[in-house]
XYZ file of C-alpha atoms in Angstrom:
482
model
C -18.954 -30.043 5.869
C -16.319 -28.384 3.337
C -13.153 -30.337 3.105
C -12.278 -29.566 -0.395
C -12.720 -25.661 -1.803
C -10.254 -23.383 -4.245
C -9.869 -20.210 -3.726
C -9.148 -17.692 -5.513
C -7.081 -13.726 -4.303
C -6.526 -11.148 -6.687
C -3.060 -8.974 -5.730
C -1.915 -5.936 -6.747
C 0.994 -7.839 -6.982
C 0.261 -11.270 -7.050
C -2.412 -14.314 -7.890
C -2.255 -16.690 -5.468
C -4.510 -19.975 -6.263
C -4.969 -22.539 -2.689
C -6.619 -25.984 -2.942
C -7.623 -26.275 0.349
C -7.470 -30.103 1.700
C -9.066 -30.562 5.402
C -8.222 -27.068 6.367
C -4.787 -27.135 4.323
C -3.511 -25.090 2.539
C -1.022 -25.826 -1.576
C -0.841 -22.368 -3.437
C 0.743 -21.624 -6.304
C 1.481 -18.023 -7.419
C 1.983 -16.228 -10.691
C 2.017 -12.327 -11.073
C -0.867 -11.086 -11.552
C -0.923 -9.788 -15.274
C -0.438 -6.696 -16.351
C -0.107 -3.766 -19.689
C 2.417 -1.250 -18.875
C 2.680 2.470 -20.454
C 4.540 4.754 -19.732
C 2.704 4.885 -15.905
C -0.642 4.230 -17.443
C -1.017 0.790 -16.051
C -4.039 -2.165 -17.358
C -4.444 -5.182 -15.921
C -5.255 -7.722 -17.961
C -8.369 -10.258 -17.586
C -7.543 -12.486 -20.517
C -4.260 -13.310 -19.546
C -5.735 -13.558 -15.616
C -8.241 -15.935 -16.929
C -5.942 -18.375 -18.808
C -3.221 -18.681 -15.716
C -6.018 -19.017 -13.058
C -7.154 -22.230 -15.346
C -3.759 -23.616 -15.645
C -3.096 -22.882 -12.535
C -5.564 -24.859 -11.556
C -4.730 -27.938 -13.478
C -1.944 -28.567 -11.695
C -3.744 -29.602 -9.109
C -4.205 -33.476 -7.719
C -7.057 -34.822 -10.469
C -8.251 -36.711 -7.452
C -8.424 -33.757 -4.379
C -9.502 -31.482 -6.975
C -12.950 -33.323 -8.155
C -13.978 -32.988 -4.286
C -13.783 -29.244 -4.051
C -17.018 -28.303 -3.131
C -16.636 -24.244 -3.276
C -14.804 -22.518 -5.524
C -13.968 -17.966 -3.454
C -12.845 -15.213 -4.894
C -11.181 -12.306 -3.150
C -9.635 -9.437 -5.045
C -8.378 -5.556 -4.600
C -11.108 -3.853 -5.528
C -12.434 -0.868 -7.950
C -11.062 -2.121 -11.050
C -13.253 -3.609 -13.769
C -14.093 -3.871 -17.527
C -16.884 -3.225 -19.195
C -19.362 -5.871 -21.404
C -21.766 -5.052 -24.325
C -24.524 -6.530 -24.012
C -23.429 -9.910 -26.172
C -21.457 -10.700 -22.818
C -17.777 -9.261 -24.554
C -15.673 -7.314 -23.352
C -15.258 -3.694 -24.475
C -12.610 -1.513 -22.326
C -9.664 -1.690 -20.797
C -9.409 -2.631 -17.250
C -7.270 0.077 -15.488
C -5.672 -0.662 -12.359
C -6.664 0.694 -9.464
C -3.800 2.607 -8.423
C -3.533 4.344 -12.296
C -4.580 7.851 -11.810
C -6.009 8.714 -15.402
C -9.110 9.561 -14.251
C -8.190 12.793 -12.407
C -9.367 14.333 -15.243
C -12.880 12.490 -14.197
C -12.611 14.054 -10.285
C -11.641 17.333 -11.077
C -14.329 18.232 -13.136
C -16.859 17.017 -10.497
C -18.023 20.280 -8.152
C -17.302 20.670 -4.327
C -21.406 20.292 -4.129
C -21.598 17.383 -5.832
C -18.482 16.458 -3.982
C -20.791 16.443 -0.948
C -23.205 13.632 -2.477
C -20.806 11.880 -3.598
C -20.193 11.236 -0.145
C -23.659 11.295 1.229
C -24.867 8.418 -1.226
C -21.831 6.376 -1.411
C -19.566 6.853 2.662
C -16.587 7.485 -0.169
C -14.497 10.503 -0.823
C -13.707 11.202 -4.199
C -10.822 9.421 -5.433
C -9.786 8.492 -9.366
C -9.056 4.997 -8.042
C -13.398 3.867 -7.670
C -14.744 2.563 -10.461
C -17.108 5.062 -11.020
C -14.059 7.687 -12.483
C -12.671 4.703 -14.282
C -15.461 3.702 -15.975
C -16.819 8.045 -17.125
C -13.468 7.984 -18.312
C -13.389 4.875 -20.276
C -16.786 5.523 -22.146
C -15.244 9.490 -23.061
C -10.956 8.982 -23.676
C -11.007 4.702 -23.897
C -10.505 4.634 -28.375
C -11.645 0.915 -28.110
C -14.697 1.667 -26.929
C -16.629 2.748 -31.068
C -19.823 4.260 -29.332
C -19.485 4.779 -25.952
C -23.596 5.971 -25.478
C -24.750 2.367 -25.515
C -25.915 0.066 -23.007
C -22.573 -1.200 -20.981
C -22.084 -3.184 -17.121
C -19.457 -2.870 -15.336
C -17.530 -5.974 -13.709
C -14.594 -5.696 -11.061
C -12.801 -8.660 -10.886
C -14.271 -10.955 -8.717
C -17.599 -10.197 -10.869
C -15.982 -11.025 -14.355
C -14.441 -13.868 -12.845
C -17.911 -15.691 -11.378
C -18.998 -14.811 -15.376
C -16.342 -16.861 -17.014
C -16.712 -19.804 -13.777
C -20.340 -19.928 -14.260
C -21.972 -17.670 -16.529
C -23.435 -15.802 -14.326
C -22.958 -11.884 -13.330
C -23.591 -11.135 -10.013
C -21.700 -8.840 -7.925
C -21.289 -8.632 -3.652
C -21.447 -5.933 -1.047
C -17.908 -5.103 -0.301
C -16.618 -5.016 -3.853
C -20.046 -3.044 -4.629
C -19.230 -0.236 -2.030
C -16.021 0.252 -3.474
C -16.864 1.526 -6.600
C -18.404 4.950 -5.671
C -21.728 4.305 -7.744
C -23.284 2.417 -4.270
C -25.845 3.721 -2.420
C -24.736 2.440 0.980
C -27.215 2.911 3.128
C -30.353 1.532 1.144
C -27.574 -1.194 -0.542
C -28.621 -0.290 -3.715
C -26.883 0.873 -7.047
C -27.167 5.358 -7.147
C -29.254 6.997 -10.093
C -27.916 10.344 -8.697
C -24.293 8.656 -8.837
C -24.677 7.240 -12.773
C -26.040 11.163 -13.495
C -23.145 12.565 -11.612
C -20.619 11.017 -13.702
C -22.928 10.564 -17.170
C -22.845 6.930 -17.128
C -26.588 6.266 -17.331
C -25.427 3.635 -19.601
C -23.897 1.593 -17.498
C -25.672 -0.919 -15.314
C -24.411 -3.126 -12.581
C -24.439 -6.854 -11.337
C -27.167 -7.577 -9.169
C -25.607 -7.429 -5.494
C -25.423 -10.698 -3.105
C -23.688 -11.116 0.682
C -20.726 -12.204 0.345
C -20.355 -16.396 0.780
C -23.666 -16.560 -1.492
C -24.098 -19.359 -3.780
C -23.706 -17.636 -7.865
C -23.721 -20.524 -9.376
C -22.577 -24.364 -10.784
C -19.048 -23.708 -12.100
C -18.995 -24.285 -15.893
C -16.861 -25.115 -19.370
C -13.224 -24.914 -19.628
C -12.722 -26.278 -15.680
C -16.586 -28.060 -14.747
C -14.543 -31.491 -15.287
C -12.333 -31.398 -12.852
C -14.024 -30.724 -10.065
C -17.429 -32.221 -8.011
C -20.320 -31.720 -9.969
C -22.096 -29.921 -7.966
C -19.144 -26.828 -7.119
C -20.321 -23.803 -6.438
C -18.923 -20.381 -6.919
C -18.953 -17.330 -4.227
C -17.995 -14.228 -3.679
C -15.821 -13.512 -0.282
C -15.026 -10.098 -0.727
C -12.484 -7.156 -1.011
C -9.193 -8.513 -0.144
C -9.174 -6.312 3.451
C -12.099 -7.272 4.002
C -11.761 -10.865 3.896
C -8.629 -10.598 5.419
C -9.919 -9.194 8.291
C -12.749 -12.088 8.334
C -10.013 -14.821 7.929
C -8.427 -13.391 11.699
C -11.763 -13.154 13.074
C -11.838 -9.083 14.674
C -14.550 -7.712 16.794
C -16.244 -4.656 16.300
C -12.864 -3.680 19.339
C -10.879 -4.467 17.363
C -8.695 -1.918 15.332
C -7.330 -3.711 11.660
C -3.640 -2.710 10.802
C -2.904 -4.287 7.255
C 0.392 -3.699 6.741
C 2.677 -4.083 3.836
C 4.275 -1.202 0.708
C 0.820 0.871 2.729
C -0.346 0.277 5.992
C -4.481 0.424 6.135
C -5.944 0.547 9.655
C -10.195 -0.781 9.798
C -12.552 -0.911 12.046
C -16.199 -2.318 12.157
C -19.153 -0.819 12.971
C -22.999 -0.172 12.940
C -23.063 2.659 10.893
C -20.831 4.350 8.146
C -19.900 7.822 8.839
C -20.817 10.476 6.247
C -20.462 13.728 8.879
C -18.178 16.342 7.388
C -15.340 15.678 9.828
C -15.228 12.429 8.392
C -15.602 13.420 4.618
C -13.240 16.197 5.446
C -10.178 13.592 6.804
C -10.989 11.386 3.758
C -12.743 7.947 6.067
C -14.184 5.631 3.528
C -16.658 3.877 4.673
C -17.922 0.873 3.257
C -19.956 -2.562 3.646
C -17.992 -5.695 5.621
C -18.925 -9.403 4.310
C -20.917 -9.755 7.593
C -23.417 -7.291 5.588
C -25.263 -6.176 8.921
C -22.074 -3.958 9.264
C -20.335 -1.519 8.429
C -16.066 -1.418 7.524
C -14.594 2.351 8.217
C -11.984 2.646 6.224
C -7.807 5.268 5.567
C -4.398 4.164 4.432
C -0.959 5.186 4.890
C 0.453 5.168 1.869
C 3.935 5.409 3.261
C 4.841 2.192 5.643
C 6.761 -0.809 3.614
C 8.339 1.615 0.634
C 9.938 3.705 3.595
C 11.005 0.500 5.337
C 12.435 0.062 2.128
C 14.217 2.903 0.716
C 15.911 3.671 4.767
C 17.090 -0.111 4.027
C 18.403 0.208 0.353
C 20.091 4.430 1.410
C 21.998 3.024 3.881
C 23.135 -0.290 2.238
C 21.687 -2.870 5.096
C 20.734 -6.020 4.051
C 17.070 -7.768 5.423
C 19.695 -9.606 8.050
C 21.935 -6.971 9.375
C 18.591 -4.986 9.980
C 16.715 -7.242 11.785
C 19.279 -7.157 14.046
C 19.485 -3.738 14.521
C 15.725 -3.831 15.159
C 16.434 -6.782 17.828
C 18.958 -4.401 19.203
C 17.063 -1.564 19.586
C 14.577 -2.508 20.846
C 17.079 -3.681 24.289
C 18.237 0.169 24.048
C 14.388 1.070 24.120
C 13.802 -1.229 27.331
C 17.019 0.014 29.066
C 16.490 3.185 28.085
C 19.229 4.440 25.970
C 17.998 6.012 23.628
C 16.005 8.773 25.465
C 18.112 11.794 24.590
C 18.011 11.027 20.320
C 15.329 13.074 18.619
C 15.544 11.737 15.606
C 12.505 11.452 13.326
C 10.773 10.395 10.572
C 8.590 11.828 9.201
C 7.104 9.203 5.917
C 5.366 11.448 3.821
C 8.136 8.960 1.305
C 4.724 8.315 -1.223
C 2.636 11.307 -0.083
C 1.087 11.528 3.555
C -2.215 9.863 5.080
C -5.099 10.695 7.454
C -6.549 13.227 8.357
C -4.593 15.107 5.571
C -3.664 13.462 2.485
C -1.241 15.142 0.077
C -0.640 13.514 -3.124
C 3.092 15.712 -2.923
C 4.046 15.622 0.800
C 7.703 14.996 0.957
C 9.626 12.868 4.146
C 12.195 14.744 6.254
C 14.463 13.128 8.697
C 14.515 15.436 11.921
C 17.355 15.406 14.993
C 20.076 14.429 12.829
C 23.913 15.009 14.148
C 27.335 14.487 13.115
C 27.032 11.876 16.525
C 23.716 10.005 15.473
C 23.887 6.736 15.186
C 21.930 4.099 13.091
C 20.052 2.559 16.469
C 19.005 6.546 16.630
C 18.070 6.314 12.914
C 15.882 2.783 13.261
C 14.830 3.988 16.353
C 13.523 7.123 14.843
C 12.456 5.623 11.636
C 9.728 3.305 13.890
C 8.435 6.157 15.769
C 7.497 8.373 12.992
C 5.735 5.629 11.490
C 3.823 5.147 14.829
C 3.246 8.333 15.583
C 1.915 8.840 11.494
C -0.485 5.802 12.504
C -1.612 7.549 16.173
C -2.392 10.550 14.467
C -4.355 9.251 11.793
C -6.964 6.992 14.773
C -7.231 10.081 16.977
C -8.513 11.853 13.132
C -10.285 9.265 12.797
C -11.539 6.234 15.245
C -11.215 7.722 18.697
C -14.477 7.469 18.896
C -14.506 4.069 19.804
C -12.895 1.901 22.220
C -10.872 -0.471 21.754
C -8.939 -3.064 23.456
C -6.784 -4.718 20.543
C -4.956 -3.812 17.287
C -4.823 -6.712 15.360
C -1.754 -6.656 12.693
C -1.246 -8.667 9.764
C 2.039 -8.462 7.593
C 4.965 -8.134 7.331
C 5.434 -5.888 10.429
C 4.477 -8.553 12.635
C 7.913 -9.463 12.402
C 8.478 -6.613 13.507
C 8.639 -6.296 17.075
C 10.214 -2.601 18.169
C 7.595 -2.112 15.767
C 4.098 -3.369 17.682
C 6.234 -2.758 20.927
C 6.746 1.063 20.112
C 3.011 1.601 18.266
C 1.377 -0.575 22.100
C 3.291 1.652 23.921
C 2.730 5.222 21.596
C -1.243 3.788 20.928
C -2.179 2.621 25.137
C -3.157 -0.785 23.068
C -2.953 -4.273 23.402
C -1.026 -5.186 20.189
C -1.882 -8.759 19.072
C 0.371 -10.316 15.514
C -1.193 -12.645 13.572
C 1.252 -15.093 11.307
C -0.860 -15.592 9.010
C 1.300 -16.530 5.507
C -2.487 -15.874 3.163
C -4.482 -14.194 5.512
C -6.576 -12.717 2.213
C -6.776 -16.796 1.048
C -7.237 -17.565 4.640
C -10.974 -15.697 4.951
C -11.742 -16.142 1.565
C -11.724 -19.650 2.596
C -14.042 -19.970 6.151
C -15.935 -17.671 4.242
C -16.619 -20.170 1.264
C -16.914 -23.302 4.126
C -17.103 -21.257 7.823
C -14.933 -23.606 9.158
C -12.282 -20.869 11.489
C -8.404 -21.550 10.799
C -6.223 -20.804 14.073
C -3.366 -19.277 13.578
C -0.283 -18.322 16.098
C -0.426 -14.517 17.524
C 2.337 -12.487 19.318
C 1.325 -10.009 21.477
C 2.191 -6.920 22.493
C 1.390 -5.249 25.936
C 1.657 -1.020 27.044
C 3.455 -0.304 28.825
C 3.852 0.528 32.024
C 6.882 2.113 32.984
C 6.517 5.729 34.094
C 9.984 7.294 32.439
C 8.783 5.592 28.928
C 5.862 7.162 29.061
C 7.535 10.401 28.609
C 9.747 10.444 26.912
C 7.415 8.875 23.728
C 4.638 11.478 25.308
C 7.744 14.444 24.663
C 8.323 12.743 21.657
C 4.541 12.883 19.695
C 4.326 16.833 20.778
C 7.931 17.517 19.065
C 6.579 14.716 16.403
C 2.849 16.815 15.795
C 4.740 20.220 16.099
C 6.551 19.656 13.019
C 3.551 17.744 11.082
C 1.483 20.264 11.839
C 3.537 23.100 11.019
C 4.070 21.034 7.639
C 0.799 20.844 6.650
C 0.531 24.227 6.368
C 2.899 25.082 4.116
C 1.740 21.959 2.401
C 5.672 20.158 2.032
């Protein structure tokens, strides 16, 4: 049994280095380094590596010397090109950076269909293939774009820095838009479509596979046999951290909201492609994932609080008051609804420039009604995405992680609208916990708050009425691309 383990979780905003001793975490975090120029953003990998090493050195040396595993979790899609001398030769474009849209616009519909059939992913500028093609065509730091290069995603880069070995993992590979997820191999056809035939990729391993012993800067601080593993893509590690089952819907909340489920086979149907469903491979590589994200969740709540000058304390008390009013049926005359497209719309109609709106305002509208309408809208948006993409399976529970676990109003509305039990899992660092579980096979136990769907006829009638209203507004909005 492994008692001491280090986990590295590279997130969009923060990077977290955690020393685990007898299942107890000690966390050291820092802002993920970036280079921003206008609307272009790169991750600064050199500084990232320097900061990681510096944080590791601050832990207790006695405990460090007992570390037998380092497990890496990370955002996907972003990476760097290295040459045949294993030197970095390109920028590391942030996953959310849109500059590779220039490449996307050059891909025909026939090629898009083929890409989806091979990779299970809808064409998007965020994926690695588009970034690689952009780098070869437009990155002035690459002097000879026809030379041979290897693409390393961020966790692959860290494995290389820690061990000197070149390797990647299934969940990361399946987010590159270069990986054949059915045949589990890098696709030559995809390389041809993107004109990146001179690019190679590391060997792909299962999540948690030992990829080599630590060498170099920090080897003398750790157990002499310390191995490095990739836990995987951050969402997949998070799902592993809460022990996601096939009968569960995974709901990861934050600035955005992501929905994921586990399945035995990918869905590459025309309907799935139209709805923008993203397929992937899970940390348990026998299973696949179906995944979609809604671009507005926490960001809409933040706008609401800022626009109406509501403090966190005031917002929390308002939510509790609104929940009491909802349970007392005193809000059932309200028709206030938010369409939370404050950063574009999500599945099944992904329109980046779709605008948010508030319906049903009068001079008598109260803050409680606005708050209620906000969470109704967020919950209805979840319902629409679910119905378009995940209705083919029967689920028993929605497992929620992230800031929404502290929102009882949102959780109860989601349970009532979906007709499913909602389990809010109080995992402070769920991605790191998942990486830890993958590396050590030790399961952690977190507090769970459960919300059960209402059996009250009057609540069901009100919610059904408001859902029909929401769908009518939503459909008209999508029709006219407002």
